[in-house]
mmCIF file of C-alpha atoms in Angstrom:
data_model
loop_
_atom_site.group_PDB
_atom_site.id
_atom_site.type_symbol
_atom_site.label_atom_id
_atom_site.label_comp_id
_atom_site.label_asym_id
_atom_site.label_seq_id
_atom_site.Cartn_x
_atom_site.Cartn_y
_atom_site.Cartn_z
ATOM 1 C CA MET A 20 24.524 5.002 7.048
ATOM 2 C CA TYR A 21 21.595 3.456 9.801
ATOM 3 C CA GLU A 22 22.505 0.035 9.491
ATOM 4 C CA LYS A 23 19.084 -1.392 11.528
ATOM 5 C CA VAL A 24 15.654 -1.782 10.531
ATOM 6 C CA LYS A 25 12.061 -1.863 13.079
ATOM 7 C CA ILE A 26 9.710 -5.074 11.507
ATOM 8 C CA SER A 27 6.589 -6.443 13.264
ATOM 9 C CA ARG A 28 5.876 -8.982 11.130
ATOM 10 C CA ALA A 29 6.829 -11.343 8.155
ATOM 11 C CA ALA A 30 4.609 -13.361 6.629
ATOM 12 C CA LEU A 31 2.173 -14.902 3.829
ATOM 13 C CA HIS A 32 0.058 -12.498 3.352
ATOM 14 C CA MET A 33 -3.679 -13.764 1.489
ATOM 15 C CA TRP A 34 -6.011 -10.467 1.673
ATOM 16 C CA GLU A 35 -4.102 -8.328 -0.915
ATOM 17 C CA GLU A 36 -4.925 -8.395 -4.872
ATOM 18 C CA PRO A 37 -6.185 -11.628 -5.740
ATOM 19 C CA CYS A 38 -2.914 -10.705 -8.516
ATOM 20 C CA ILE A 39 -0.631 -9.752 -5.616
ATOM 21 C CA SER A 40 -1.750 -13.070 -2.920
ATOM 22 C CA GLY A 41 -2.868 -15.677 -5.798
ATOM 23 C CA GLU A 42 -3.874 -18.779 -3.508
ATOM 24 C CA ASP A 43 -0.249 -19.409 -1.847
ATOM 25 C CA GLY A 44 0.575 -15.833 -0.717
ATOM 26 C CA SER A 45 2.408 -12.737 -0.282
ATOM 27 C CA GLY A 46 5.433 -12.335 1.532
ATOM 28 C CA THR A 47 4.657 -9.619 3.118
ATOM 29 C CA VAL A 48 6.643 -6.937 6.093
ATOM 30 C CA PHE A 49 5.501 -4.954 8.033
ATOM 31 C CA PHE A 50 7.862 -2.611 8.898
ATOM 32 C CA SER A 51 7.409 0.098 11.943
ATOM 33 C CA GLY A 52 6.630 3.387 12.170
ATOM 34 C CA CYS A 53 5.111 5.431 9.265
ATOM 35 C CA ASN A 54 5.465 9.030 7.628
ATOM 36 C CA MET A 55 0.991 9.876 8.169
ATOM 37 C CA LYS A 56 -0.350 10.725 10.496
ATOM 38 C CA CYS A 57 -3.971 9.103 9.417
ATOM 39 C CA VAL A 58 -6.419 9.421 12.153
ATOM 40 C CA PHE A 59 -8.162 6.478 11.352
ATOM 41 C CA CYS A 60 -5.197 4.121 10.921
ATOM 42 C CA GLN A 61 -5.744 0.352 11.602
ATOM 43 C CA ASN A 62 -2.410 -0.356 12.306
ATOM 44 C CA LYS A 63 -1.492 2.388 15.339
ATOM 45 C CA ALA A 64 0.332 -0.525 17.042
ATOM 46 C CA ILE A 65 3.150 -0.473 14.487
ATOM 47 C CA SER A 66 2.516 2.804 12.778
ATOM 48 C CA THR A 67 2.393 5.410 15.802
ATOM 49 C CA ASN A 68 2.996 3.065 18.892
ATOM 50 C CA GLY A 69 6.303 1.609 17.559
ATOM 51 C CA PHE A 70 5.686 -1.780 17.863
ATOM 52 C CA GLY A 71 8.553 -4.407 16.504
ATOM 53 C CA LYS A 72 11.844 -5.641 16.820
ATOM 54 C CA GLU A 73 14.934 -4.411 15.221
ATOM 55 C CA ILE A 74 16.421 -6.576 12.914
ATOM 56 C CA THR A 75 19.930 -6.598 10.610
ATOM 57 C CA ILE A 76 20.059 -5.722 7.148
ATOM 58 C CA GLU A 77 21.768 -9.003 6.653
ATOM 59 C CA ARG A 78 18.540 -10.874 8.554
ATOM 60 C CA LEU A 79 16.251 -9.175 6.495
ATOM 61 C CA ALA A 80 17.431 -10.400 3.300
ATOM 62 C CA GLU A 81 16.963 -13.526 5.408
ATOM 63 C CA ILE A 82 13.882 -13.159 5.327
ATOM 64 C CA PHE A 83 13.239 -12.584 2.090
ATOM 65 C CA LEU A 84 15.227 -15.718 1.320
ATOM 66 C CA GLU A 85 12.618 -17.267 3.996
ATOM 67 C CA LEU A 86 9.558 -15.775 2.621
ATOM 68 C CA GLN A 87 10.610 -17.796 -1.248
ATOM 69 C CA SER A 88 11.339 -21.084 0.648
ATOM 70 C CA LYS A 89 7.287 -21.089 1.935
ATOM 71 C CA GLY A 90 6.516 -20.254 -1.095
ATOM 72 C CA ALA A 91 5.147 -16.598 -1.854
ATOM 73 C CA LEU A 92 4.825 -15.022 -4.618
ATOM 74 C CA ASN A 93 6.261 -12.016 -4.349
ATOM 75 C CA ILE A 94 8.349 -10.035 -1.156
ATOM 76 C CA ASN A 95 5.753 -7.176 -0.041
ATOM 77 C CA LEU A 96 6.604 -4.062 1.686
ATOM 78 C CA VAL A 97 4.708 -2.309 3.584
ATOM 79 C CA THR A 98 5.553 0.927 5.162
ATOM 80 C CA PRO A 99 8.655 1.113 3.269
ATOM 81 C CA THR A 100 9.077 4.583 3.322
ATOM 82 C CA HIS A 101 11.799 5.311 6.013
ATOM 83 C CA TYR A 102 13.928 2.673 5.507
ATOM 84 C CA THR A 103 15.033 3.255 1.889
ATOM 85 C CA LYS A 104 18.836 2.916 2.164
ATOM 86 C CA GLN A 105 18.475 0.246 4.461
ATOM 87 C CA ILE A 106 15.965 -2.424 1.844
ATOM 88 C CA ILE A 107 17.271 -1.479 -1.462
ATOM 89 C CA ASN A 108 21.098 -2.707 0.280
ATOM 90 C CA ALA A 109 19.158 -6.064 2.044
ATOM 91 C CA VAL A 110 17.232 -6.990 -1.499
ATOM 92 C CA LYS A 111 20.675 -6.649 -3.228
ATOM 93 C CA LEU A 112 21.958 -9.600 -0.730
ATOM 94 C CA ALA A 113 19.471 -11.218 -0.655
ATOM 95 C CA LYS A 114 19.630 -11.235 -4.397
ATOM 96 C CA SER A 115 22.713 -11.891 -4.514
ATOM 97 C CA LYS A 116 21.481 -15.136 -2.255
ATOM 98 C CA GLY A 117 19.039 -16.279 -4.861
ATOM 99 C CA LEU A 118 16.133 -14.534 -4.417
ATOM 100 C CA LYS A 119 14.075 -14.625 -7.552
ATOM 101 C CA LEU A 120 10.678 -12.391 -6.788
ATOM 102 C CA PRO A 121 9.311 -9.530 -7.773
ATOM 103 C CA ILE A 122 9.684 -6.744 -5.217
ATOM 104 C CA VAL A 123 6.656 -4.874 -4.011
ATOM 105 C CA TYR A 124 6.591 -1.089 -3.003
ATOM 106 C CA ASN A 125 3.616 -1.159 -0.281
ATOM 107 C CA THR A 126 3.055 2.823 0.255
ATOM 108 C CA SER A 127 1.209 5.732 0.625
ATOM 109 C CA SER A 128 2.299 7.810 -1.713
ATOM 110 C CA TYR A 129 3.444 10.709 0.179
ATOM 111 C CA GLU A 130 6.972 10.287 -1.167
ATOM 112 C CA LYS A 131 9.255 11.921 -2.721
ATOM 113 C CA VAL A 132 10.411 11.529 -5.890
ATOM 114 C CA GLU A 133 13.758 11.168 -5.429
ATOM 115 C CA THR A 134 13.950 8.856 -3.451
ATOM 116 C CA LEU A 135 11.353 6.810 -5.951
ATOM 117 C CA LYS A 136 14.178 6.607 -8.378
ATOM 118 C CA GLU A 137 16.611 5.323 -5.950
ATOM 119 C CA LEU A 138 14.339 2.303 -6.105
ATOM 120 C CA GLU A 139 14.143 2.484 -9.667
ATOM 121 C CA GLU A 140 16.171 -0.831 -10.003
ATOM 122 C CA ILE A 141 14.741 -2.891 -7.042
ATOM 123 C CA ILE A 142 11.014 -2.151 -7.122
ATOM 124 C CA ASP A 143 8.562 -4.800 -9.745
ATOM 125 C CA ILE A 144 5.558 -3.534 -8.315
ATOM 126 C CA TRP A 145 3.916 -0.162 -7.136
ATOM 127 C CA LEU A 146 1.416 -0.925 -4.956
ATOM 128 C CA PRO A 147 0.618 3.093 -3.898
ATOM 129 C CA ASP A 148 -2.430 4.617 -2.492
ATOM 130 C CA PHE A 149 -4.233 7.706 -3.512
ATOM 131 C CA LYS A 150 -6.092 8.798 -0.103
ATOM 132 C CA TYR A 151 -6.988 12.381 -0.849
ATOM 133 C CA ILE A 152 -7.185 14.418 -3.790
ATOM 134 C CA ASP A 153 -8.708 17.465 -1.572
ATOM 135 C CA ASN A 154 -5.600 18.512 0.577
ATOM 136 C CA ASN A 155 -8.189 20.321 3.084
ATOM 137 C CA VAL A 156 -9.181 16.321 3.472
ATOM 138 C CA ALA A 157 -5.821 15.167 3.719
ATOM 139 C CA GLU A 158 -4.970 17.896 5.506
ATOM 140 C CA ARG A 159 -7.686 17.109 8.509
ATOM 141 C CA TYR A 160 -7.308 12.939 8.414
ATOM 142 C CA SER A 161 -3.938 12.651 7.953
ATOM 143 C CA LYS A 162 -1.640 15.538 9.308
ATOM 144 C CA ALA A 163 -1.045 16.040 5.177
ATOM 145 C CA ASN A 164 -1.443 19.535 3.640
ATOM 146 C CA ASN A 165 0.255 18.807 0.538
ATOM 147 C CA TYR A 166 -0.248 15.336 0.331
ATOM 148 C CA ALA A 167 -2.162 15.407 -3.403
ATOM 149 C CA GLU A 168 0.452 17.585 -4.975
ATOM 150 C CA TYR A 169 3.096 14.712 -3.599
ATOM 151 C CA ALA A 170 0.730 11.400 -4.192
ATOM 152 C CA LYS A 171 0.154 13.181 -7.899
ATOM 153 C CA ALA A 172 4.242 13.121 -8.427
ATOM 154 C CA ALA A 173 4.875 10.494 -6.508
ATOM 155 C CA ILE A 174 2.519 7.972 -9.077
ATOM 156 C CA ASP A 175 3.931 9.734 -12.182
ATOM 157 C CA GLU A 176 7.547 8.607 -11.081
ATOM 158 C CA MET A 177 6.561 4.990 -10.707
ATOM 159 C CA ILE A 178 4.860 4.850 -13.704
ATOM 160 C CA ARG A 179 7.990 6.215 -15.766
ATOM 161 C CA GLN A 180 9.181 3.028 -13.903
ATOM 162 C CA GLN A 181 6.835 0.800 -14.669
ATOM 163 C CA PRO A 182 4.154 2.251 -17.815
ATOM 164 C CA ASN A 183 2.724 -0.927 -18.105
ATOM 165 C CA CYS A 184 1.734 -4.660 -15.520
ATOM 166 C CA VAL A 185 2.617 -7.289 -16.878
ATOM 167 C CA PHE A 186 1.091 -10.799 -15.560
ATOM 168 C CA ASP A 187 2.962 -14.306 -16.297
ATOM 169 C CA GLU A 188 0.533 -17.559 -17.580
ATOM 170 C CA ASN A 189 -1.112 -18.319 -13.494
ATOM 171 C CA GLY A 190 -2.412 -14.441 -13.421
ATOM 172 C CA ILE A 191 -0.173 -13.083 -10.926
ATOM 173 C CA ILE A 192 2.118 -9.906 -11.494
ATOM 174 C CA GLN A 193 5.710 -9.134 -12.106
ATOM 175 C CA LYS A 194 5.803 -5.426 -12.684
ATOM 176 C CA GLY A 195 3.017 -2.576 -13.185
ATOM 177 C CA VAL A 196 1.730 -0.973 -11.036
ATOM 178 C CA ILE A 197 -1.966 -1.116 -9.223
ATOM 179 C CA VAL A 198 -2.887 1.984 -7.354
ATOM 180 C CA ARG A 199 -5.358 1.754 -4.140
ATOM 181 C CA HIS A 200 -7.780 4.317 -3.104
ATOM 182 C CA LEU A 201 -9.605 3.444 -0.266
ATOM 183 C CA VAL A 202 -13.283 4.897 0.242
ATOM 184 C CA LEU A 203 -14.168 6.910 3.564
ATOM 185 C CA PRO A 204 -17.418 7.337 4.982
ATOM 186 C CA GLY A 205 -19.280 10.542 3.500
ATOM 187 C CA GLN A 206 -16.392 10.948 1.047
ATOM 188 C CA VAL A 207 -17.698 9.747 -1.948
ATOM 189 C CA GLN A 208 -17.645 12.769 -4.065
ATOM 190 C CA GLY A 209 -13.247 12.993 -3.663
ATOM 191 C CA ALA A 210 -13.481 9.164 -4.122
ATOM 192 C CA LYS A 211 -15.158 9.673 -7.389
ATOM 193 C CA ASP A 212 -12.633 13.080 -8.259
ATOM 194 C CA ILE A 213 -9.012 10.475 -7.245
ATOM 195 C CA ILE A 214 -11.002 7.613 -9.829
ATOM 196 C CA LYS A 215 -11.592 10.320 -12.892
ATOM 197 C CA TYR A 216 -7.818 11.460 -12.014
ATOM 198 C CA LEU A 217 -6.445 8.473 -12.154
ATOM 199 C CA TYR A 218 -8.244 6.862 -15.629
ATOM 200 C CA GLU A 219 -7.827 10.343 -18.113
ATOM 201 C CA LYS A 220 -4.112 10.287 -16.874
ATOM 202 C CA TYR A 221 -3.673 6.853 -17.017
ATOM 203 C CA GLY A 222 -5.698 4.809 -18.751
ATOM 204 C CA GLU A 223 -5.692 0.990 -18.721
ATOM 205 C CA ASN A 224 -2.230 1.141 -18.040
ATOM 206 C CA ILE A 225 -2.429 1.078 -14.212
ATOM 207 C CA PHE A 226 -4.856 -1.241 -12.199
ATOM 208 C CA ILE A 227 -7.177 0.565 -9.797
ATOM 209 C CA SER A 228 -8.159 -1.096 -6.764
ATOM 210 C CA ILE A 229 -11.777 0.769 -5.634
ATOM 211 C CA MET A 230 -11.616 -0.316 -1.385
ATOM 212 C CA SER A 231 -14.237 -0.934 1.103
ATOM 213 C CA GLN A 232 -12.471 -1.916 3.949
ATOM 214 C CA TYR A 233 -12.586 0.829 6.458
ATOM 215 C CA THR A 234 -12.703 -0.042 9.994
ATOM 216 C CA PRO A 235 -13.210 2.510 12.359
ATOM 217 C CA CYS A 236 -11.538 0.555 15.594
ATOM 218 C CA THR A 237 -9.375 3.670 17.015
ATOM 219 C CA ASN A 238 -10.737 7.024 18.820
ATOM 220 C CA LEU A 239 -12.414 9.080 16.612
ATOM 221 C CA CYS A 240 -14.519 11.239 18.740
ATOM 222 C CA ASP A 241 -13.299 14.332 17.337
ATOM 223 C CA TYR A 242 -13.846 12.637 13.254
ATOM 224 C CA PRO A 243 -17.804 11.676 14.089
ATOM 225 C CA GLU A 244 -18.315 11.649 10.393
ATOM 226 C CA ILE A 245 -15.947 8.933 10.196
ATOM 227 C CA ASP A 246 -16.456 7.271 12.793
ATOM 228 C CA ARG A 247 -18.761 4.401 11.359
ATOM 229 C CA LYS A 248 -18.266 2.322 8.408
ATOM 230 C CA LEU A 249 -18.871 2.332 5.174
ATOM 231 C CA THR A 250 -22.713 1.814 3.578
ATOM 232 C CA TRP A 251 -22.707 0.076 0.913
ATOM 233 C CA ASP A 252 -24.658 2.130 -1.005
ATOM 234 C CA GLU A 253 -21.761 4.922 -0.650
ATOM 235 C CA TYR A 254 -19.059 1.771 -1.973
ATOM 236 C CA ASN A 255 -21.670 0.741 -4.566
ATOM 237 C CA SER A 256 -21.689 4.824 -5.970
ATOM 238 C CA VAL A 257 -17.863 5.100 -6.427
ATOM 239 C CA VAL A 258 -18.012 1.838 -8.173
ATOM 240 C CA ASP A 259 -20.766 2.834 -10.563
ATOM 241 C CA TYR A 260 -18.729 5.770 -11.207
ATOM 242 C CA ALA A 261 -16.094 3.409 -12.378
ATOM 243 C CA ILE A 262 -17.845 1.856 -13.925
ATOM 244 C CA ASP A 263 -19.399 4.521 -16.152
ATOM 245 C CA LEU A 264 -15.899 5.859 -16.836
ATOM 246 C CA GLY A 265 -15.283 3.108 -18.809
ATOM 247 C CA LEU A 266 -12.850 1.290 -15.996
ATOM 248 C CA GLU A 267 -12.568 -1.922 -16.814
ATOM 249 C CA ASN A 268 -8.861 -2.526 -14.485
ATOM 250 C CA GLY A 269 -9.719 -2.619 -11.203
ATOM 251 C CA PHE A 270 -10.637 -4.254 -7.975
ATOM 252 C CA LEU A 271 -13.059 -4.359 -5.508
ATOM 253 C CA GLN A 272 -13.941 -5.447 -2.345
ATOM 254 C CA GLU A 273 -16.728 -7.812 -0.544
ATOM 255 C CA GLU A 274 -18.769 -6.126 1.934
ATOM 256 C CA GLU A 275 -17.141 -8.328 4.474
ATOM 257 C CA SER A 276 -13.886 -6.771 4.021
ATOM 258 C CA ALA A 277 -14.793 -3.969 6.545
ATOM 259 C CA SER A 278 -14.246 -6.311 9.874
ATOM 260 C CA GLU A 279 -11.350 -6.392 11.802
ATOM 261 C CA SER A 280 -10.772 -9.723 11.446
ATOM 262 C CA PHE A 281 -8.521 -8.591 7.778
ATOM 263 C CA ILE A 282 -6.456 -6.947 10.236
ATOM 264 C CA PRO A 283 -3.574 -9.229 11.002
ATOM 265 C CA PRO A 284 -2.108 -9.906 14.319
ATOM 266 C CA PHE A 285 1.427 -7.766 15.054
ATOM 267 C CA ASP A 286 3.170 -10.702 16.689
ATOM 268 C CA LEU A 287 6.678 -10.990 15.540
ATOM 269 C CA GLU A 288 5.795 -13.915 13.378
ATOM 270 C CA GLY A 289 8.610 -14.636 11.083
ATOM 271 C CA VAL A 290 11.396 -11.988 13.018
ATOM 272 C CA GLU A 291 13.012 -14.115 15.322
#
């Protein structure tokens, strides 16, 4: 087994959902590489271009403990899928040395169920995207023509493992599933279809995070329909639909979230 991982940043992150970041921050580890090819990716420096530094499992475990010592509310693993085995070993090692924080698995949901089952005793909080419910859209924007089937099965497995959200006395999540959806320009109906699917299937057992932060910061000349910011009317249409459905367990974003200032710097902070 390849015993190293490549990461680009390990630091307190303040821009997750309030129940994850709180006031102290989420101990976020950004892994280099990704199993999707989203044309609008905000993190291409690490997802596609491979920026980062290789470290050992032992060093990754140390980083988890360092984030805990800085006051992190959890350990937040971003695009971790391709390092599943190494992460399992690192978490076990860190726990043997005093790690007490919940572990967050921050993923695109383009996952194999058998991989997620290996993480059953490791992950406390699942933070999956549900990007697309239409595979034609998934193929156009992420080169994943089977995304919807994989995402539905993956989220099913996550909820099997963590069927209810549990919060501490300060409202910080300790266990559970929060499903994110980033609303894309021109894809209002797709967003509504995803929220309807999630709400009708899982009800209030999960939280749904409806995100407005889409930022066209890469070369999208071949995709002119998404080479713009989401309009506030588009976002509000999705939010109003969710409210009309009866959704109460959810998170919304402010208009100013659609900004490059919300994209973290990938500068090896906390790695070396």
